[in-house]
Short mmCIF file of C-alpha atoms in Angstrom, two decimals:
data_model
loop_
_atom_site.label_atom_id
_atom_site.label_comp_id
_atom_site.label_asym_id
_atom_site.label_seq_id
_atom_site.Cartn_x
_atom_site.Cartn_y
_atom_site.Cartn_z
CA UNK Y 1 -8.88 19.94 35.22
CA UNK Y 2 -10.65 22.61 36.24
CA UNK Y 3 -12.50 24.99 34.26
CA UNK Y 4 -11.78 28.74 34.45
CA UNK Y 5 -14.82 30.97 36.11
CA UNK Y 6 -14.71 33.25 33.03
CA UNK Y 7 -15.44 29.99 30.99
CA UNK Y 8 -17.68 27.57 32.67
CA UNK Y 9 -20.61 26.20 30.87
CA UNK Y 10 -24.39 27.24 31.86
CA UNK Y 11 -25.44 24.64 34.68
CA UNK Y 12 -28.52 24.79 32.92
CA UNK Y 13 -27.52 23.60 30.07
CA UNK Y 14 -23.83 21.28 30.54
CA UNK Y 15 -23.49 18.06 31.01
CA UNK Y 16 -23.31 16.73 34.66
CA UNK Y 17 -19.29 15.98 34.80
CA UNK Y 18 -18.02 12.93 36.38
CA UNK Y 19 -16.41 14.69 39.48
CA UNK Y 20 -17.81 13.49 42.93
CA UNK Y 21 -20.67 15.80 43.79
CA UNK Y 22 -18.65 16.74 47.28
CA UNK Y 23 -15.37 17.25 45.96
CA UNK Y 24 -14.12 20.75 46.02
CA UNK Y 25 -12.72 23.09 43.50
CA UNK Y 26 -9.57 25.13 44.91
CA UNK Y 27 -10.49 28.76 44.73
CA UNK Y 28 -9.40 31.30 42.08
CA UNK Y 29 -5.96 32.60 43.60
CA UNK Y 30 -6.35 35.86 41.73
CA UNK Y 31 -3.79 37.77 40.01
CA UNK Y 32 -0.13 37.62 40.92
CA UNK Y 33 0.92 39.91 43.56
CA UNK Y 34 2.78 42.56 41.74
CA UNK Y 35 6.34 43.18 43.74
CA UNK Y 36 7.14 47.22 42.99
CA UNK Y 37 10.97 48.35 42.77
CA UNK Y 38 11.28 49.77 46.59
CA UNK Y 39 10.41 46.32 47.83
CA UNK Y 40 12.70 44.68 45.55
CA UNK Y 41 16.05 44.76 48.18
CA UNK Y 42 13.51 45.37 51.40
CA UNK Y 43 12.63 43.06 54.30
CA UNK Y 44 9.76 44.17 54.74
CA UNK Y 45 9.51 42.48 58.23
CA UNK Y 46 12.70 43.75 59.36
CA UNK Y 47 12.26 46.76 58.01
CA UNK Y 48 15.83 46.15 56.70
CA UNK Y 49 17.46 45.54 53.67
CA UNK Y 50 18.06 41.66 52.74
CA UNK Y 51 20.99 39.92 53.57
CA UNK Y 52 21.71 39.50 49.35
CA UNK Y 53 21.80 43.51 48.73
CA UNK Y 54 23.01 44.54 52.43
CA UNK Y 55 23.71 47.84 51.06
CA UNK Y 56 19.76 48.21 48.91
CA UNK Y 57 19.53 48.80 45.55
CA UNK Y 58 22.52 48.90 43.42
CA UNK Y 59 23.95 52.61 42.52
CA UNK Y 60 23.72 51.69 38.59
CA UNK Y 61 19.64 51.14 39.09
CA UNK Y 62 18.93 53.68 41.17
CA UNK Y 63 21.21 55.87 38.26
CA UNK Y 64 18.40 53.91 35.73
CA UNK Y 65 15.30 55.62 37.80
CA UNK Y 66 16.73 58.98 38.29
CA UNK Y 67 16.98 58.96 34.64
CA UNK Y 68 13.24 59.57 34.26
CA UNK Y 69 13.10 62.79 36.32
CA UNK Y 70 11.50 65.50 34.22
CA UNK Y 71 10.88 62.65 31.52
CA UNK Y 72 7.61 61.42 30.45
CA UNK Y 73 6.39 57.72 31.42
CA UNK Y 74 8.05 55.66 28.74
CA UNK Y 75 10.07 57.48 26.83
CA UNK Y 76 13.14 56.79 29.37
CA UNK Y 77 14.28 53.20 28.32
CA UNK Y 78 16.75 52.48 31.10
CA UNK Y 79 13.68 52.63 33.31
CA UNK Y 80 11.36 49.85 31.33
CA UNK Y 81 12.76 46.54 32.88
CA UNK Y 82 11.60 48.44 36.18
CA UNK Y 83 7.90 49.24 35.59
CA UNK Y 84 5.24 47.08 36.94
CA UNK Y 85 1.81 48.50 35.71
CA UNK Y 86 0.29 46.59 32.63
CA UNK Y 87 -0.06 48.73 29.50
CA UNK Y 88 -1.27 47.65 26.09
CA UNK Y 89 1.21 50.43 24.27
CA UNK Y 90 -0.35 53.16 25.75
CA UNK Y 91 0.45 55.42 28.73
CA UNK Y 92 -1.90 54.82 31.47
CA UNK Y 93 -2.51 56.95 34.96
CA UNK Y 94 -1.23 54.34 36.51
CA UNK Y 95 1.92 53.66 34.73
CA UNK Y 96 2.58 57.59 35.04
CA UNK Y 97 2.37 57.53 38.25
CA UNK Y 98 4.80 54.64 38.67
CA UNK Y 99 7.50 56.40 36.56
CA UNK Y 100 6.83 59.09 38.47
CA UNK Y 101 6.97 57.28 42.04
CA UNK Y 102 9.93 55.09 40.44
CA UNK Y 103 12.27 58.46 39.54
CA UNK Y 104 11.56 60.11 42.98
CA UNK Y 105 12.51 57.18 44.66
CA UNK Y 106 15.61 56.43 43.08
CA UNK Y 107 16.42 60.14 43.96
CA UNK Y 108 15.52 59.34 47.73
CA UNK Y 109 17.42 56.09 47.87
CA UNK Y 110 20.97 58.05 46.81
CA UNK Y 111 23.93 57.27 48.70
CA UNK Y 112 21.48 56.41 51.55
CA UNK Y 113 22.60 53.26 53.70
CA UNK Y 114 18.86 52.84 55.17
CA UNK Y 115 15.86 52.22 53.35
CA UNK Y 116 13.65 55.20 52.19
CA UNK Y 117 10.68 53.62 51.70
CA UNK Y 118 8.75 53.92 55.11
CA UNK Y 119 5.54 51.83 54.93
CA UNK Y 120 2.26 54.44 56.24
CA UNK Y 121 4.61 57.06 55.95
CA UNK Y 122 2.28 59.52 53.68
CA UNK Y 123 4.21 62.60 52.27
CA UNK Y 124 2.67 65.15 54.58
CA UNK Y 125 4.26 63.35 57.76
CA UNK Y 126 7.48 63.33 56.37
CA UNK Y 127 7.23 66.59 54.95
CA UNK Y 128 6.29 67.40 58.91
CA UNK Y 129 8.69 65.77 60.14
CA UNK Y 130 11.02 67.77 57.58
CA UNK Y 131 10.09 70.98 58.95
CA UNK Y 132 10.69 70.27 62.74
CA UNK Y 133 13.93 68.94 61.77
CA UNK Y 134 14.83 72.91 61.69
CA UNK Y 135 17.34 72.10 59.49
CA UNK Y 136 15.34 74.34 56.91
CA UNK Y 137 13.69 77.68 57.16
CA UNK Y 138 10.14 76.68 58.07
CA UNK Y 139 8.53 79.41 55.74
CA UNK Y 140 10.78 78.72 53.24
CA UNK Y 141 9.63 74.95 53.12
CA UNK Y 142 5.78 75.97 54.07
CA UNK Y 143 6.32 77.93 50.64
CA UNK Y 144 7.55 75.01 48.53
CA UNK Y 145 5.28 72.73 50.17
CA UNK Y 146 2.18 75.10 48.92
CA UNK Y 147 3.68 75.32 45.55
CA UNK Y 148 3.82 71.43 45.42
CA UNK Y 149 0.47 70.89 46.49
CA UNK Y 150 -1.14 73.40 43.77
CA UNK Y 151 -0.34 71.64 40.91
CA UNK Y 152 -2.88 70.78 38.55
CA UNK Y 153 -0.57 68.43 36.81
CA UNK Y 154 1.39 65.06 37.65
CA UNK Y 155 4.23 66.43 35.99
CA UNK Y 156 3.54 69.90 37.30
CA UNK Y 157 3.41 68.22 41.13
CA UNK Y 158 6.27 65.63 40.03
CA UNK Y 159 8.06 68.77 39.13
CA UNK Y 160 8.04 70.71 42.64
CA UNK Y 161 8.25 67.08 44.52
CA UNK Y 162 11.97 66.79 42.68
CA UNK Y 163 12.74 70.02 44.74
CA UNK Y 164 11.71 68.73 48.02
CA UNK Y 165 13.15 65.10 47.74
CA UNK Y 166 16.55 65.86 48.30
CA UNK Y 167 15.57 67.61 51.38
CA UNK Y 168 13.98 64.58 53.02
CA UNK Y 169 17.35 62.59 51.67
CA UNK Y 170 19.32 65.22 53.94
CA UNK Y 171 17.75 64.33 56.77
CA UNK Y 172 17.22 60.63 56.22
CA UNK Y 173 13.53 60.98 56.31
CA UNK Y 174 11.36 58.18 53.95
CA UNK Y 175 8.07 57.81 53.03
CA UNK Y 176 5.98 55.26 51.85
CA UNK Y 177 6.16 55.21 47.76
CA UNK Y 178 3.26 52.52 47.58
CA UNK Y 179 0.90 55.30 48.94
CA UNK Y 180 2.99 58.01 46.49
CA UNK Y 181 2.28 56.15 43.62
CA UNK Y 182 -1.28 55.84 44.68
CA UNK Y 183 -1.88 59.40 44.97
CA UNK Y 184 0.07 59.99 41.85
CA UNK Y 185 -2.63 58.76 40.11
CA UNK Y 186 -5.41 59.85 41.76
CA UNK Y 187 -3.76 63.44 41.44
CA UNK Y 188 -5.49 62.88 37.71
CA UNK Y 189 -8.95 63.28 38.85
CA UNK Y 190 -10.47 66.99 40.46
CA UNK Y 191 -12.00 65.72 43.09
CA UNK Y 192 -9.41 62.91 43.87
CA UNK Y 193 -6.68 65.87 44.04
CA UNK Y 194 -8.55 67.81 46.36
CA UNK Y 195 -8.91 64.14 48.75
CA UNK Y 196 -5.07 64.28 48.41
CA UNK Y 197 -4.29 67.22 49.49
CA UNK Y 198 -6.64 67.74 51.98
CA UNK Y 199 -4.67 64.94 53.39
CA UNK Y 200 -1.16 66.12 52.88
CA UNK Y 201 -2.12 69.36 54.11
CA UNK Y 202 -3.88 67.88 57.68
CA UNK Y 203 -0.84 66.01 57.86
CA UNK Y 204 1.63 68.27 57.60
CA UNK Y 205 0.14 71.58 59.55
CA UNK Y 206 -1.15 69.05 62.17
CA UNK Y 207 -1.27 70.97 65.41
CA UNK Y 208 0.40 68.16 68.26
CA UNK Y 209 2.33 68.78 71.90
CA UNK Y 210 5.91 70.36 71.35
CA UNK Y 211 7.18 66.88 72.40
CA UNK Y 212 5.77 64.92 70.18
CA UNK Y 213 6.47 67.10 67.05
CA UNK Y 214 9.66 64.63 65.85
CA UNK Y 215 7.67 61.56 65.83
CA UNK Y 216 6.17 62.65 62.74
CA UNK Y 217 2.06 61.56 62.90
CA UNK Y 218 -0.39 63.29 60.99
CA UNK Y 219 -4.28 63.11 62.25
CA UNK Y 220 -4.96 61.17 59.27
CA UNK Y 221 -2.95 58.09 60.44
CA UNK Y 222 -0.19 58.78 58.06
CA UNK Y 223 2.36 57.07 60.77
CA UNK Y 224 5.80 58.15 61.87
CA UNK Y 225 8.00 59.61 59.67
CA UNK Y 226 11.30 58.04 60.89
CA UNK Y 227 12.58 54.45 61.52
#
């Protein structure tokens, strides 16, 4: 047997073992790939859902996540069995940002027959892609959009995000939560917000030909907005 790398002996110091000098040890496979709720039902290849849930998530879950909208990060316990970041007891950035990402999402994914999780769709592309959709009053959205993006807070920004969800539900437009939850956490941190939304903000006010304007990609290589 092997002997973990945190606990192998000195080679100074331990006893030669009896393995053949050539013989190789497999290498350390790492931690265990961590599979977040919006992948759960999703083919990620197909970009469809899988042939077990060919509708995506059931309605009572996605009732579970929307539960934690306005709520702090584990004080919701319909939402536990879904969360995904470790935690000794104690509320971590990065398990407030999954409750966060998790309760958005399960508002995106209502009564929606496609899947709203885009992969390198950031939130200012889809929020672009929003606009253009001239579904909604441009300054109206430009106004919410600047609200969202000043928070100081995750639950201030989690907050304003609720507003503008239902919005990209409307016009079937996802995003990728993987990168939400990401910058959910780095929202924590000055000078991680500002990285943020300088990105959001490039992505969404992006300046492009007239006939490209529905594809949806920001200069920052957010990626389209719609399947």
């Amino acid at each position: 047997m092997s002997i973990p790398p945190q606990a192998a002996p000195n080679s100074a110091t331990a006893p030669h073992s009896a393995t053949a000098p050539n013989s190789v040890t497999a290498p350390d496979p790492g931690p265990a790939r961590v599979t977040r709720y919006w992948h759960r039902y999703l083919d990620a290849k197909k970009g469809s859902w899988y042939g077990f849930a060919p509708t995506g998530p059931p309605g009572e879950e996605l009732a579970d996540l929307r539960a934690g909208l306005g709520q702090d990060a584990g004080t919701v316990p319909a939402m536990w069995p879904y969360y995904t970041s470790p935690t000794d007891g104690e509320v971590t950035h990065a398990l407030e940002a999954e409750h966060g990402a998790l309760a958005l999402y399960g508002l995106h994914q209502q009564s929606q027959q496609r899947p709203m999780h885009k992969p390198q769709v950031g939130l200012g592309s889809a929020l672009r892609s929003l606009r253009v959709a001239d579904r909604f009053s441009p300054e109206a959205l430009d106004r919410r959009v600047a609200a969202a993006v000043n928070a100081t807070s995750v639950r201030a920004l989690l907050y304003r995000l609720r507003g503008l969800v239902p919005q990209l539900r409307a016009e079937g437009i996802g995003l990728d939560y993987d990168r939400l939850m990401r910058d959910l956490e780095r929202w924590t941190h000055p000078e991680q917000r500002q990285r943020v939304r300088r990105t959001w903000g490039l992505a969404y006010h992006v300046w492009k030909p007239a006939n490209q304007d529905t594809e949806g990609t920001g200069t920052d290589g957010e990626g389209p907005a719609r399947s």
